[in-house]
CSV table of C-alpha atoms and ligand atoms in Angstrom, one decimal:
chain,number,residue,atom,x,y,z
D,629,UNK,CA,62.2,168.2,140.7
D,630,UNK,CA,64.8,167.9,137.9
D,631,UNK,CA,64.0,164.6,135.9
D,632,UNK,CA,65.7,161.2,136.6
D,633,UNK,CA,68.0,160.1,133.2
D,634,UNK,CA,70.3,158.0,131.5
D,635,UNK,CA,72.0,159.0,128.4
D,636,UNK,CA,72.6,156.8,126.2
D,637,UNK,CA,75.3,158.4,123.6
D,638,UNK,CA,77.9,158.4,121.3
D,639,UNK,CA,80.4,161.8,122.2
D,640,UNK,CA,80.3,163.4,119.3
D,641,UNK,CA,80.0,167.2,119.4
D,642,UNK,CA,76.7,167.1,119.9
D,643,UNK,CA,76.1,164.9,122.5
D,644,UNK,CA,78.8,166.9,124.3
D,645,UNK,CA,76.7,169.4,124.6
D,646,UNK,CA,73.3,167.4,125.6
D,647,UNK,CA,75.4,165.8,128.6
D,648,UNK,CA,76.7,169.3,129.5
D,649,UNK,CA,73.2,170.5,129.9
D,650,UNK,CA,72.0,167.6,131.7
D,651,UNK,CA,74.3,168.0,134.1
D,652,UNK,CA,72.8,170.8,135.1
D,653,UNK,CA,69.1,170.0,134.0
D,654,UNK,CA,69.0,166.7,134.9
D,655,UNK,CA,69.3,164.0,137.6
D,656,UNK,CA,71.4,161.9,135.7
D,657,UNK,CA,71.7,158.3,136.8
D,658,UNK,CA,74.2,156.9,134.7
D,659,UNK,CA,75.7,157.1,130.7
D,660,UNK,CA,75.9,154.3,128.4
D,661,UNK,CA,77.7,154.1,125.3
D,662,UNK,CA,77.3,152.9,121.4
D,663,UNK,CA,79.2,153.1,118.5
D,664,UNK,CA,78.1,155.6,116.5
D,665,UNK,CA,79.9,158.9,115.4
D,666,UNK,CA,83.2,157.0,116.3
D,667,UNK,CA,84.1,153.5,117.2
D,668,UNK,CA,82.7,152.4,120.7
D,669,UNK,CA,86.0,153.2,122.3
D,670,UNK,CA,86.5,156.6,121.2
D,671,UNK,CA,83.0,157.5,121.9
D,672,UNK,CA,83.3,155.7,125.6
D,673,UNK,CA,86.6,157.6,126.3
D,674,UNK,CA,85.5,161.0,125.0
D,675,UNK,CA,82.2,160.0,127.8
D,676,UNK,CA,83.9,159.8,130.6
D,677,UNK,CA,86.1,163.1,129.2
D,678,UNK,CA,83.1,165.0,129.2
D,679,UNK,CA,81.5,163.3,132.6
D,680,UNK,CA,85.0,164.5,134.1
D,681,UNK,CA,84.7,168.0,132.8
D,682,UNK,CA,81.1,169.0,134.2
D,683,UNK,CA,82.0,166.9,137.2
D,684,UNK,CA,78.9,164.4,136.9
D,685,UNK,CA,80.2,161.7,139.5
D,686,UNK,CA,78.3,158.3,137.4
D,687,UNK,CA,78.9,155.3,136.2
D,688,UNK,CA,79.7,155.2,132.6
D,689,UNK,CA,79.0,151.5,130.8
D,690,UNK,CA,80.3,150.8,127.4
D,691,UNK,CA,77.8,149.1,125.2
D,692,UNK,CA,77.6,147.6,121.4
D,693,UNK,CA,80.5,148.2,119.6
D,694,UNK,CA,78.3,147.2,116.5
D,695,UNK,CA,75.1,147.4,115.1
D,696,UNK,CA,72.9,144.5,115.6
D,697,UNK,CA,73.2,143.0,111.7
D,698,UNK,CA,74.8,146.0,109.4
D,699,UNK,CA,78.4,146.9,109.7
D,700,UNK,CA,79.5,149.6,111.6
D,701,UNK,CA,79.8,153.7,110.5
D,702,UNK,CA,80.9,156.3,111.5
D,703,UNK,CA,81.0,160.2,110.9
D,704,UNK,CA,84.4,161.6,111.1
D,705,UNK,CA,83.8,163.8,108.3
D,706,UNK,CA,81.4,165.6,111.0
D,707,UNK,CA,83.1,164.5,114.3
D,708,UNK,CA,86.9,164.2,113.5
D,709,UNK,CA,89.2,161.0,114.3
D,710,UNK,CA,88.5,161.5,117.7
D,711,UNK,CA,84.7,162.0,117.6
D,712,UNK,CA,85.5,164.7,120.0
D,713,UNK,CA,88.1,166.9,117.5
D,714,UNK,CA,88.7,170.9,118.6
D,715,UNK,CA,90.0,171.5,122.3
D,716,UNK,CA,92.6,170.1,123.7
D,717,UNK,CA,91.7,167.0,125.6
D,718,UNK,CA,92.6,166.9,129.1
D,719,UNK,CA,94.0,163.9,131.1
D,720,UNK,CA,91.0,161.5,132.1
D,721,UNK,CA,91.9,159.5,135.2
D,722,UNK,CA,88.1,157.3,135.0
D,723,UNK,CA,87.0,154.0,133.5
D,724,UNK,CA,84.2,153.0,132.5
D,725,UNK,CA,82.2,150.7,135.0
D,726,UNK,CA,81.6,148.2,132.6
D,727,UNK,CA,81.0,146.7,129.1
D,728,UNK,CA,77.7,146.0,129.7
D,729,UNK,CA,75.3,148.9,129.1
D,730,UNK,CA,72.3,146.6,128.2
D,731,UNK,CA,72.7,145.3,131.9
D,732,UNK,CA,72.9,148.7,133.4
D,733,UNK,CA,70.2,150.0,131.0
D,734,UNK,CA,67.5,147.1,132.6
D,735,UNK,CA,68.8,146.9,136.5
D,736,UNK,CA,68.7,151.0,136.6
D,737,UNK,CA,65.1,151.2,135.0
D,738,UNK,CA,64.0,148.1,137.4
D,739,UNK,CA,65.0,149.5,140.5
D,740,UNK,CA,64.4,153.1,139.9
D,741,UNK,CA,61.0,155.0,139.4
D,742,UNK,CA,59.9,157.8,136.8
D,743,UNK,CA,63.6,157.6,134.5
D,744,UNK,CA,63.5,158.7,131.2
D,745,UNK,CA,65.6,157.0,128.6
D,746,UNK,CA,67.0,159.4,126.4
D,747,UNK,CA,69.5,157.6,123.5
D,748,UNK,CA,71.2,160.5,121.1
D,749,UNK,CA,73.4,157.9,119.2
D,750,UNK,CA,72.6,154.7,117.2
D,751,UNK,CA,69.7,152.7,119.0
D,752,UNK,CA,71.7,149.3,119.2
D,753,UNK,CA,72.0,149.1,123.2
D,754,UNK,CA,68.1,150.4,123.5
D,755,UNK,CA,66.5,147.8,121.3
D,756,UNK,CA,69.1,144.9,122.8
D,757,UNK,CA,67.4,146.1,126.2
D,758,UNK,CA,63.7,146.1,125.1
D,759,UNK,CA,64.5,142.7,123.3
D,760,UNK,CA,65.8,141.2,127.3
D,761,UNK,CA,63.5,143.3,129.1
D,762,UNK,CA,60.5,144.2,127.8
D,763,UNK,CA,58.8,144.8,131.3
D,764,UNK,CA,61.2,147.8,131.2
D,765,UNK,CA,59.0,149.7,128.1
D,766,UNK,CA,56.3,150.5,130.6
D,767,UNK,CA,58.6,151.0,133.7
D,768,UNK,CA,60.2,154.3,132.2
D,769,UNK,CA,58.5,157.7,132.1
D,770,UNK,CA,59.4,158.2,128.6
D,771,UNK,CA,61.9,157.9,126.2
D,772,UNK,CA,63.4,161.0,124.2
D,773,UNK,CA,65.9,160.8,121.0
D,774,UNK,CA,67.5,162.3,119.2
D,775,UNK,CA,66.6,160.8,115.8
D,776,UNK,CA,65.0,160.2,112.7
D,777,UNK,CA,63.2,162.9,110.8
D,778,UNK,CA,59.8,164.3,109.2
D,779,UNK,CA,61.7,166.0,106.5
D,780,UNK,CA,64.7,165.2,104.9
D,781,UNK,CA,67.5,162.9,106.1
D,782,UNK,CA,71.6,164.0,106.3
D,783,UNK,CA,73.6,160.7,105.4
D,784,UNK,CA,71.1,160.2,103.0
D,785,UNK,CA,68.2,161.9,100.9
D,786,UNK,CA,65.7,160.4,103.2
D,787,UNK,CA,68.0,159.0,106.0
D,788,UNK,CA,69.1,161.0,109.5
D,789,UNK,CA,72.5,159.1,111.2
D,790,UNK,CA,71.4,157.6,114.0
D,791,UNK,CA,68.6,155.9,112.7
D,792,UNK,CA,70.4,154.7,109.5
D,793,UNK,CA,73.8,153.7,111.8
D,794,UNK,CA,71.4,150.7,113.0
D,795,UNK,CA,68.1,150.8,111.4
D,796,UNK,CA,66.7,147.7,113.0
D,797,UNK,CA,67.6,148.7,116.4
D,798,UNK,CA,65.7,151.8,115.5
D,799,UNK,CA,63.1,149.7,114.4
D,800,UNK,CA,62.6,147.6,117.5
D,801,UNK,CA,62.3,150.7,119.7
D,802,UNK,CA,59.7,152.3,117.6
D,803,UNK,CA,57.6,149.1,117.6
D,804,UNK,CA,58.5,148.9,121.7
D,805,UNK,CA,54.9,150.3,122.6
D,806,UNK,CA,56.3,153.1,124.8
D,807,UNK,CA,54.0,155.0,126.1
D,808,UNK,CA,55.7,158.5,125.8
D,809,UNK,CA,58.2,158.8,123.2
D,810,UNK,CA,59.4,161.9,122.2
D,811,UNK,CA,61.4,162.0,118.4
D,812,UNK,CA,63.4,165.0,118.0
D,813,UNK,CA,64.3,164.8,114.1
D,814,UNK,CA,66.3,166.7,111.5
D,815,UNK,CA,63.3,168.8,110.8
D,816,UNK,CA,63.3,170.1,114.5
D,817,UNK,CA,67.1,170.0,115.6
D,818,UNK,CA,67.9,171.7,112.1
D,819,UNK,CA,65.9,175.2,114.1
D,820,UNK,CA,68.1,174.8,117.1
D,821,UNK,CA,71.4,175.9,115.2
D,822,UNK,CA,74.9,177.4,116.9
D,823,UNK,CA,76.7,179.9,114.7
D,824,UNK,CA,80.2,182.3,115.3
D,825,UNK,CA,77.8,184.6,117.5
D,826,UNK,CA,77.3,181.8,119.8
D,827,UNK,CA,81.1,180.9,120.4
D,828,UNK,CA,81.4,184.6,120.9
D,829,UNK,CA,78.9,184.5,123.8
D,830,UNK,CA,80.7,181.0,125.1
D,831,UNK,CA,83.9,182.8,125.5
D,832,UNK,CA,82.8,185.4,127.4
D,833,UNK,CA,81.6,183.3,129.8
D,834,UNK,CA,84.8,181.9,130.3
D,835,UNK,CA,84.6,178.8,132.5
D,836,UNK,CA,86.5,175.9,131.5
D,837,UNK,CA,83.3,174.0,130.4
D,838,UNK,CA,82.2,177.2,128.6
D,839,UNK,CA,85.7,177.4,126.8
D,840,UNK,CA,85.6,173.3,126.1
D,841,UNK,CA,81.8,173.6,124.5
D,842,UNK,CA,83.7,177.1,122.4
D,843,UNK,CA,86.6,175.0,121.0
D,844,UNK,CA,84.0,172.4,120.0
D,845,UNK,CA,81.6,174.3,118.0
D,846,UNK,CA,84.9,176.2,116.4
D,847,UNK,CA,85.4,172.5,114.7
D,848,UNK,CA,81.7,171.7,114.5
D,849,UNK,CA,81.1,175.0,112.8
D,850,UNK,CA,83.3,174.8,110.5
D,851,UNK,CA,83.6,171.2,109.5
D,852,UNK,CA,79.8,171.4,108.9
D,853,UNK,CA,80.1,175.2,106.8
D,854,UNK,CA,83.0,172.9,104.8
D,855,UNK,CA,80.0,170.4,103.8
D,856,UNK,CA,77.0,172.3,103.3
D,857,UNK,CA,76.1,176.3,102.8
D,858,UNK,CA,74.5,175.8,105.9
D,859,UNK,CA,75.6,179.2,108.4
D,860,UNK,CA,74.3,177.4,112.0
D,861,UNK,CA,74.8,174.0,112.7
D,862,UNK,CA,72.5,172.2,114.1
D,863,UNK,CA,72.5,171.4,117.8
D,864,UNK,CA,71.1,167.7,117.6
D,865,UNK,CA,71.6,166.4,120.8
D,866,UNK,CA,70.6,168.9,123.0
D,867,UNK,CA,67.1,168.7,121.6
D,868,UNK,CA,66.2,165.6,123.4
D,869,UNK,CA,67.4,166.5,127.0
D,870,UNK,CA,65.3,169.8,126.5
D,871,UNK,CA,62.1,168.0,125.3
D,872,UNK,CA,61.8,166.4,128.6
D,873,UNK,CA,63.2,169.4,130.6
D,874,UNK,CA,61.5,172.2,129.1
D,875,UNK,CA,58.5,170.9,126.6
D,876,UNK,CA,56.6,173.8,126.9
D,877,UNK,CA,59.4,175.3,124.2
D,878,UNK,CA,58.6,172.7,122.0
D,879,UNK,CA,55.4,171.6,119.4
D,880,UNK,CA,55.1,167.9,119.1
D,881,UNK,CA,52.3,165.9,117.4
D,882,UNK,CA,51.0,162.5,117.6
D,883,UNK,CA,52.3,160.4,114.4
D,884,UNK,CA,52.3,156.4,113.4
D,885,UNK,CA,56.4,156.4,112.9
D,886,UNK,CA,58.1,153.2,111.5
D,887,UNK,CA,61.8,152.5,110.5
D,888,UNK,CA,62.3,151.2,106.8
D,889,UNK,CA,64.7,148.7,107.4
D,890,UNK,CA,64.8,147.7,103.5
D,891,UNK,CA,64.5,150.4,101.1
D,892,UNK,CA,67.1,150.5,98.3
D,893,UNK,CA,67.0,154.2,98.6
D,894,UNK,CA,64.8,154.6,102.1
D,895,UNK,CA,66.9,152.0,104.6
D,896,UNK,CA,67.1,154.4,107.8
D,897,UNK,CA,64.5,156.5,107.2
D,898,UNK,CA,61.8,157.6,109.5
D,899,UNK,CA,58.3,157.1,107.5
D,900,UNK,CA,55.8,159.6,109.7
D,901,UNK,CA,52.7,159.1,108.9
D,902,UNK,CA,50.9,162.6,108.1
D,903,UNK,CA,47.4,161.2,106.7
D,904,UNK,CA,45.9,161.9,110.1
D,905,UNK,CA,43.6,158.4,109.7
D,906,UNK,CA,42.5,157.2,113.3
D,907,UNK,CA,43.0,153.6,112.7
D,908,UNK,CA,46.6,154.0,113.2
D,909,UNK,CA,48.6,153.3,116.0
D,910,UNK,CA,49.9,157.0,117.4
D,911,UNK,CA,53.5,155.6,118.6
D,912,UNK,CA,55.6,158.8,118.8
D,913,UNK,CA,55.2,162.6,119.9
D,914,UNK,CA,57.1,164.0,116.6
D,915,UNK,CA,59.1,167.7,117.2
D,916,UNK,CA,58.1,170.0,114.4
D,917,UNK,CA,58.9,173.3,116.2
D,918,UNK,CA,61.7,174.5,119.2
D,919,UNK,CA,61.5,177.8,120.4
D,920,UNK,CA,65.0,178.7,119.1
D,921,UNK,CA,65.7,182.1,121.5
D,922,UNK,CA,64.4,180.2,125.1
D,923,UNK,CA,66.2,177.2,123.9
D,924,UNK,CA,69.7,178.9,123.6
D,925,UNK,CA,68.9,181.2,126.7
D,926,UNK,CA,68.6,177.6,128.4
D,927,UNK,CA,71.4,176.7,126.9
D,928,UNK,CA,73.4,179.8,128.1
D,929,UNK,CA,72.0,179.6,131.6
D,930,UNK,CA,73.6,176.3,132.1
D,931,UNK,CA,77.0,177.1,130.8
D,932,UNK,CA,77.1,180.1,133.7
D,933,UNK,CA,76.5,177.4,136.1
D,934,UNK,CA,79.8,176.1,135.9
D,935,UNK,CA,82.2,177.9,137.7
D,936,UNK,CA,85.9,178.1,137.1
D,937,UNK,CA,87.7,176.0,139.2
J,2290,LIG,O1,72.1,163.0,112.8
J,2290,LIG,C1,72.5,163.6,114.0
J,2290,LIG,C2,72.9,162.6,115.1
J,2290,LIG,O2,73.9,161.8,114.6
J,2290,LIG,C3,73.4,163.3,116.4
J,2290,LIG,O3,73.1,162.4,117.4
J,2290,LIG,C4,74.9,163.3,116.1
J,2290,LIG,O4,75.6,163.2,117.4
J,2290,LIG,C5,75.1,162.0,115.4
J,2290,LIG,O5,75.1,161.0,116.3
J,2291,LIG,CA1,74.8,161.7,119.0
């Protein structure tokens, strides 16, 4: 039984890539969208561009175009003006089905069974959909993100992106009480990395989804090698799809995780609790190790499912 979803995104490189897979992975019952790596209609368009691509027939609802107090921020430096910068984009004929994700987001969990929520952008719609719904915390299976970190942040010393975008959405859904929730941070996504060998493989597959995902990484790859002396970068995204679709490659432990919200140097950053004491509240499953190999012959796997046309 491949697990019921919505993804809840901001496309972004990444997040290409986690939709690709779920595609394939996943039941997927509809994709909502924030602003995060670009503004909320870049990342919306560059949803339904993907959601054309693998052919995933959903609904795709636009959501907050801001965080719910700071100002908004982006990442071109990472993602390009687009958000989606490298191929060549091809003509998208859909629409989005609405500007109300938050809506979708609460009438899909109430009248659907066993969905997992996984967000890999800014919280902002989740935490506006706990906040209207709260009967939908225990409704889900789980939720998975991609966010946060038990190491070191990337906007900031201490901070990862998508917590820092909107830290007190982040807040909210850590505080949410859900039951199973998953936290794939920095310190895990930065083991799951692409590198040159990887658009290599890509190529020779050859499908036009394949190809697309190649002339991605190219300016992933490379805008990221321009920033840091890192040789792979890191495949966020994709992280939080596989933690619900293939845990077994993954090592998670039981942490007390809140959001500072206020830090001079800290706002957006992920405080795990490590102390082991058993008076606190266990909140989150924190990733601290992928299986790197079975997670990119997952990956690989999917791409050959798509056929050329
Ligand atoms: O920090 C990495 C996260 O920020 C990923 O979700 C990436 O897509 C960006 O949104
Ligand atoms: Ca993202």
């Amino acid at each position: 039984m491949r697990p019921k979803v919505i993804i809840d995104c901001d496309p972004g490189h990444d997040d290409a890539i986690a939709i690709m897979m779920a595609a394939d992975l996943t039941e997927v019952l509809g994709i909502t969208t924030v602003s995060g790596n670009a503004p909320l209609d870049l990342t919306t368009d560059n949803a339904l561009l993907l959601a054309e691509l693998v052919g995933l027939n959903v609904e795709i609802h636009a959501g907050a175009e801001k965080p719910l107090l700071v100002a908004a921020r982006h990442a071109e430096e990472a993602h390009g003006k687009t958000g989606l910068d490298g191929p060549v984009r091809p003509a998208v004929t859909r629409s989005s089905a609405s500007s109300d994700a938050v809506r979708f987001l609460i009438e899909t969990i109430r009248n659907n069974d066993d969905v997992w929520l996984v967000p890999i952008g800014p919280l902002t719609n989740i935490a506006l959909a706990v906040q209207q719904a709260p009967d939908i915390v225990q409704r889900v299976a789980g939720i998975s993100i991609m966010g946060g970190s038990a190491g070191a942040g990337n906007v900031t010393p201490t901070a990862e992106f998508n917590v820092w975008a909107d830290p007190h959405a982040a807040a909210i859904v850590f505080n949410a009480g859900f039951e199973r929730f998953l936290m794939a941070g920095l310190n895990l996504t930065h083991q799951f990395g692409i590198d040159e060998d990887t658009i290599v493989g890509l190529r020779e597959i050859n499908n036009p989804v394949a190809i697309f995902a190649a002339d991605l990484f190219d300016f992933y790859l490379s805008s990221y090698q321009k920033r840091t002396s890192g040789q792979r970068v890191p495949l966020h995204d994709p992280c939080a799809i596989l933690a619900v679709t293939h845990p077994e490659i993954f090592t998670f432990e039981p942490r007390t995780v809140r959001v500072e919200t206020e830090g001079r140097h800290t706002t957006g950053m992920t405080v795990v609790d490590e102390r082991g004491w058993d008076n606190q509240p266990l909140n989150c499953q924190v990733g601290y190790a992928i299986d790197r190999d079975r997670g990119m012959n997952i990956f690989f796997e999917t791409m050959r499912t798509y056929t050329a046309e």
